[in-house]
Amino acid sequence: DAGVTQSPTHLIKTRGQQVTLRCSPKSGHDTVSWYQQALGQGPQFIFQYYEEEERQRGNFPDRFSGHQFPNYSSELNVNALLLGDSALYLCASSSRQIGETQYFGPGTRLLVL
Amino acid sequence: QKEVEQDPGPLSVPEGAIVSLNCTYSNSAFQYFMWYRQYSRKGPELLMYTYSSGNKEDGRFTAQVDKSSKYISLFIRDSQPSDSATYLCAMSVLRGNNRLAFGKGNQVVVIP
């Protein structure tokens, strides 16, 4: 049973560029949440997708946007990258029916130069 | 005041010792409490998941929740070098699909 997968594992971008990160949820899960984890900090909630719609959003600017596809996979897009966007981006999946907690992927490490 | 406070100070213990970690929180609406373990450069791995106040035991791990004091704890008995990791507390208002609020994490090093 494949867990949550994310791609790419690492990414280097320069300020002002745009980036797209991808996530495939655990088999049987239909809800995807994205978190940003800066070095030495706990993960911060960005937003959550269910039924291809954004359902909840944390305190992140509109530069952060997302999408969920019919197969439940998801993308996180960040526009106009800032140095402060350098972080580990984590995807977590869960099942709305079962209602258990979220399971995390390995993350994508983004470095903005 | 942050929603979840976790003293991030690194903790070094000898193998076999009991590790004690804790978090406090300010949002009284939190009902679901979790502990995640995160190895360096990896995603968080769920260790314990509890609802409301009380204790839960799973092998060498015990989670305690005291909602009246807004305080949660994790105890690791007979610690092993493989327990060396960062431990994150997390909590949510609703079950499962609600946003998780995390503490900063505690780095634990178990010395052989």
Tab-separated table of N, CA and C in Angstrom, chain A residues 37-106:
chain	number	residue	atom	x	y	z
A	37	GLN	N	7.017	23.915	6.305
A	37	GLN	CA	7.830	23.760	7.499
A	37	GLN	C	9.180	24.454	7.288
A	38	ALA	N	9.346	25.601	7.918
A	38	ALA	CA	10.627	26.302	7.879
A	38	ALA	C	11.608	25.576	8.797
A	39	LEU	N	12.879	25.809	8.585
A	39	LEU	CA	13.923	25.130	9.355
A	39	LEU	C	13.765	25.417	10.842
A	40	GLY	N	13.715	24.369	11.657
A	40	GLY	CA	13.607	24.534	13.100
A	40	GLY	C	12.230	24.882	13.604
A	41	GLN	N	11.229	24.834	12.727
A	41	GLN	CA	9.855	25.168	13.098
A	41	GLN	C	8.930	23.984	12.875
A	42	GLY	N	7.753	24.048	13.465
A	42	GLY	CA	6.738	23.058	13.174
A	42	GLY	C	6.028	23.387	11.870
A	43	PRO	N	5.380	22.419	11.265
A	43	PRO	CA	4.629	22.688	10.025
A	43	PRO	C	3.510	23.707	10.239
A	44	GLN	N	3.320	24.570	9.235
A	44	GLN	CA	2.240	25.555	9.243
A	44	GLN	C	1.254	25.205	8.137
A	45	PHE	N	-0.028	25.191	8.478
A	45	PHE	CA	-1.085	24.807	7.535
A	45	PHE	C	-1.249	25.856	6.450
A	46	ILE	N	-1.212	25.407	5.179
A	46	ILE	CA	-1.414	26.321	4.055
A	46	ILE	C	-2.866	26.259	3.602
A	47	PHE	N	-3.309	25.094	3.139
A	47	PHE	CA	-4.711	24.892	2.758
A	47	PHE	C	-5.008	23.415	2.609
A	48	GLN	N	-6.304	23.131	2.431
A	48	GLN	CA	-6.780	21.758	2.301
A	48	GLN	C	-7.749	21.663	1.136
A	49	TYR	N	-7.646	20.558	0.381
A	49	TYR	CA	-8.519	20.320	-0.762
A	49	TYR	C	-9.325	19.047	-0.568
A	50	TYR	N	-10.579	19.155	-0.930
A	50	TYR	CA	-11.492	18.003	-0.915
A	50	TYR	C	-12.494	18.212	-2.034
A	51	GLU	N	-12.788	17.154	-2.788
A	51	GLU	CA	-13.703	17.256	-3.933
A	51	GLU	C	-13.299	18.407	-4.865
A	52	GLU	N	-11.990	18.516	-5.078
A	52	GLU	CA	-11.412	19.464	-6.043
A	52	GLU	C	-11.647	20.927	-5.664
A	53	GLU	N	-11.997	21.169	-4.405
A	53	GLU	CA	-12.192	22.560	-3.962
A	53	GLU	C	-11.354	22.836	-2.718
A	54	GLU	N	-10.899	24.071	-2.592
A	54	GLU	CA	-10.205	24.495	-1.384
A	54	GLU	C	-11.236	24.632	-0.266
A	55	ARG	N	-11.032	23.895	0.823
A	55	ARG	CA	-12.024	23.852	1.906
A	55	ARG	C	-11.612	24.679	3.123
A	56	GLN	N	-10.316	24.727	3.381
A	56	GLN	CA	-9.804	25.510	4.509
A	56	GLN	C	-8.513	26.158	4.047
A	57	ARG	N	-8.205	27.309	4.633
A	57	ARG	CA	-6.977	27.998	4.271
A	57	ARG	C	-6.349	28.589	5.518
A	58	GLY	N	-5.041	28.479	5.608
A	58	GLY	CA	-4.303	29.095	6.703
A	58	GLY	C	-3.917	30.513	6.329
A	59	ASN	N	-3.044	31.100	7.109
A	59	ASN	CA	-2.658	32.485	6.943
A	59	ASN	C	-1.512	32.617	5.940
A	60	PHE	N	-1.801	32.324	4.695
A	60	PHE	CA	-0.812	32.422	3.630
A	60	PHE	C	-1.364	33.328	2.534
A	61	PRO	N	-0.468	34.104	1.872
A	61	PRO	CA	-0.943	35.046	0.841
A	61	PRO	C	-1.446	34.318	-0.397
A	62	ASP	N	-2.085	35.098	-1.266
A	62	ASP	CA	-2.669	34.539	-2.496
A	62	ASP	C	-1.614	34.007	-3.460
A	63	ARG	N	-0.350	34.309	-3.204
A	63	ARG	CA	0.713	33.735	-4.051
A	63	ARG	C	0.717	32.205	-3.968
A	64	PHE	N	0.152	31.709	-2.899
A	64	PHE	CA	0.051	30.259	-2.699
A	64	PHE	C	-1.327	29.806	-3.202
A	65	SER	N	-1.321	28.930	-4.177
A	65	SER	CA	-2.583	28.416	-4.694
A	65	SER	C	-2.439	26.921	-4.928
A	66	GLY	N	-3.571	26.278	-5.117
A	66	GLY	CA	-3.510	24.835	-5.280
A	66	GLY	C	-4.569	24.313	-6.211
A	67	HIS	N	-4.510	23.021	-6.370
A	67	HIS	CA	-5.483	22.362	-7.238
A	67	HIS	C	-5.572	20.911	-6.805
A	68	GLN	N	-6.760	20.347	-6.930
A	68	GLN	CA	-6.918	18.908	-6.708
A	68	GLN	C	-7.562	18.311	-7.949
A	69	PHE	N	-7.067	17.185	-8.355
A	69	PHE	CA	-7.538	16.520	-9.574
A	69	PHE	C	-8.564	15.432	-9.213
A	70	PRO	N	-9.315	14.963	-10.245
A	70	PRO	CA	-10.328	13.937	-9.966
A	70	PRO	C	-9.766	12.671	-9.327
A	71	ASN	N	-8.489	12.367	-9.531
A	71	ASN	CA	-7.906	11.170	-8.907
A	71	ASN	C	-7.383	11.474	-7.499
A	72	TYR	N	-7.726	12.629	-6.949
A	72	TYR	CA	-7.400	13.099	-5.597
A	72	TYR	C	-5.983	13.646	-5.457
A	73	SER	N	-5.134	13.493	-6.480
A	73	SER	CA	-3.800	14.079	-6.378
A	73	SER	C	-3.922	15.602	-6.355
A	74	SER	N	-2.841	16.250	-5.968
A	74	SER	CA	-2.922	17.692	-5.756
A	74	SER	C	-1.627	18.378	-6.159
A	75	GLU	N	-1.747	19.647	-6.483
A	75	GLU	CA	-0.595	20.500	-6.757
A	75	GLU	C	-0.629	21.725	-5.855
A	76	LEU	N	0.555	22.170	-5.484
A	76	LEU	CA	0.720	23.439	-4.775
A	76	LEU	C	1.531	24.347	-5.687
A	77	ASN	N	1.019	25.531	-5.967
A	77	ASN	CA	1.717	26.505	-6.786
A	77	ASN	C	2.092	27.718	-5.931
A	78	VAL	N	3.310	28.179	-6.109
A	78	VAL	CA	3.736	29.397	-5.426
A	78	VAL	C	4.293	30.344	-6.481
A	79	ASN	N	3.703	31.526	-6.580
A	79	ASN	CA	4.144	32.543	-7.537
A	79	ASN	C	5.049	33.566	-6.868
A	80	ALA	N	5.820	34.275	-7.692
A	80	ALA	CA	6.646	35.385	-7.213
A	80	ALA	C	7.426	34.993	-5.959
A	81	LEU	N	8.227	33.952	-6.081
A	81	LEU	CA	8.932	33.385	-4.936
A	81	LEU	C	9.781	34.417	-4.209
A	82	LEU	N	9.745	34.312	-2.870
A	82	LEU	CA	10.560	35.135	-1.988
A	82	LEU	C	11.586	34.239	-1.301
A	83	LEU	N	12.666	34.856	-0.802
A	83	LEU	CA	13.664	34.077	-0.076
A	83	LEU	C	13.015	33.328	1.090
A	84	GLY	N	12.048	33.963	1.729
A	84	GLY	CA	11.380	33.386	2.884
A	84	GLY	C	10.493	32.197	2.569
A	85	ASP	N	10.313	31.892	1.293
A	85	ASP	CA	9.524	30.717	0.911
A	85	ASP	C	10.366	29.442	0.965
A	86	SER	N	11.648	29.583	1.213
A	86	SER	CA	12.517	28.411	1.349
A	86	SER	C	12.056	27.601	2.557
A	87	ALA	N	11.726	26.349	2.325
A	87	ALA	CA	11.164	25.515	3.393
A	87	ALA	C	10.967	24.098	2.869
A	88	LEU	N	10.552	23.226	3.773
A	88	LEU	CA	10.097	21.884	3.416
A	88	LEU	C	8.579	21.959	3.251
A	89	TYR	N	8.079	21.585	2.092
A	89	TYR	CA	6.643	21.613	1.839
A	89	TYR	C	6.103	20.196	1.964
A	90	LEU	N	5.181	20.039	2.884
A	90	LEU	CA	4.639	18.726	3.222
A	90	LEU	C	3.206	18.601	2.736
A	91	CYS	N	2.928	17.452	2.180
A	91	CYS	CA	1.566	17.102	1.795
A	91	CYS	C	1.074	16.049	2.776
A	92	ALA	N	-0.167	16.165	3.198
A	92	ALA	CA	-0.765	15.183	4.092
A	92	ALA	C	-2.104	14.752	3.518
A	93	SER	N	-2.413	13.464	3.626
A	93	SER	CA	-3.704	13.014	3.124
A	93	SER	C	-4.515	12.360	4.233
A	94	SER	N	-5.817	12.350	4.017
A	94	SER	CA	-6.730	11.741	4.980
A	94	SER	C	-8.006	11.340	4.244
A	95	SER	N	-8.843	10.604	4.952
A	95	SER	CA	-10.120	10.168	4.387
A	95	SER	C	-11.247	10.880	5.115
A	96	ARG	N	-12.065	11.574	4.365
A	96	ARG	CA	-13.171	12.297	4.982
A	96	ARG	C	-14.181	11.332	5.593
A	97	GLN	N	-14.318	10.158	4.995
A	97	GLN	CA	-15.287	9.181	5.509
A	97	GLN	C	-14.815	8.565	6.812
A	98	ILE	N	-13.552	8.144	6.834
A	98	ILE	CA	-13.032	7.454	8.014
A	98	ILE	C	-12.763	8.448	9.130
A	99	GLY	N	-12.274	9.628	8.752
A	99	GLY	CA	-12.086	10.685	9.740
A	99	GLY	C	-10.896	10.503	10.639
A	100	GLU	N	-9.950	9.652	10.263
A	100	GLU	CA	-8.740	9.526	11.061
A	100	GLU	C	-7.842	10.717	10.766
A	101	THR	N	-6.697	10.741	11.438
A	101	THR	CA	-5.848	11.899	11.281
A	101	THR	C	-5.076	11.841	9.963
A	102	GLN	N	-4.217	12.830	9.751
A	102	GLN	CA	-3.542	12.991	8.477
A	102	GLN	C	-2.211	12.262	8.451
A	103	TYR	N	-1.886	11.718	7.297
A	103	TYR	CA	-0.619	11.034	7.090
A	103	TYR	C	0.220	11.856	6.113
A	104	PHE	N	1.483	12.028	6.453
A	104	PHE	CA	2.350	12.931	5.717
A	104	PHE	C	3.245	12.218	4.716
A	105	GLY	N	3.547	12.937	3.639
A	105	GLY	CA	4.548	12.500	2.694
A	105	GLY	C	5.931	12.936	3.139
A	106	PRO	N	6.952	12.605	2.342
A	106	PRO	CA	8.329	12.929	2.715
A	106	PRO	C	8.689	14.400	2.532
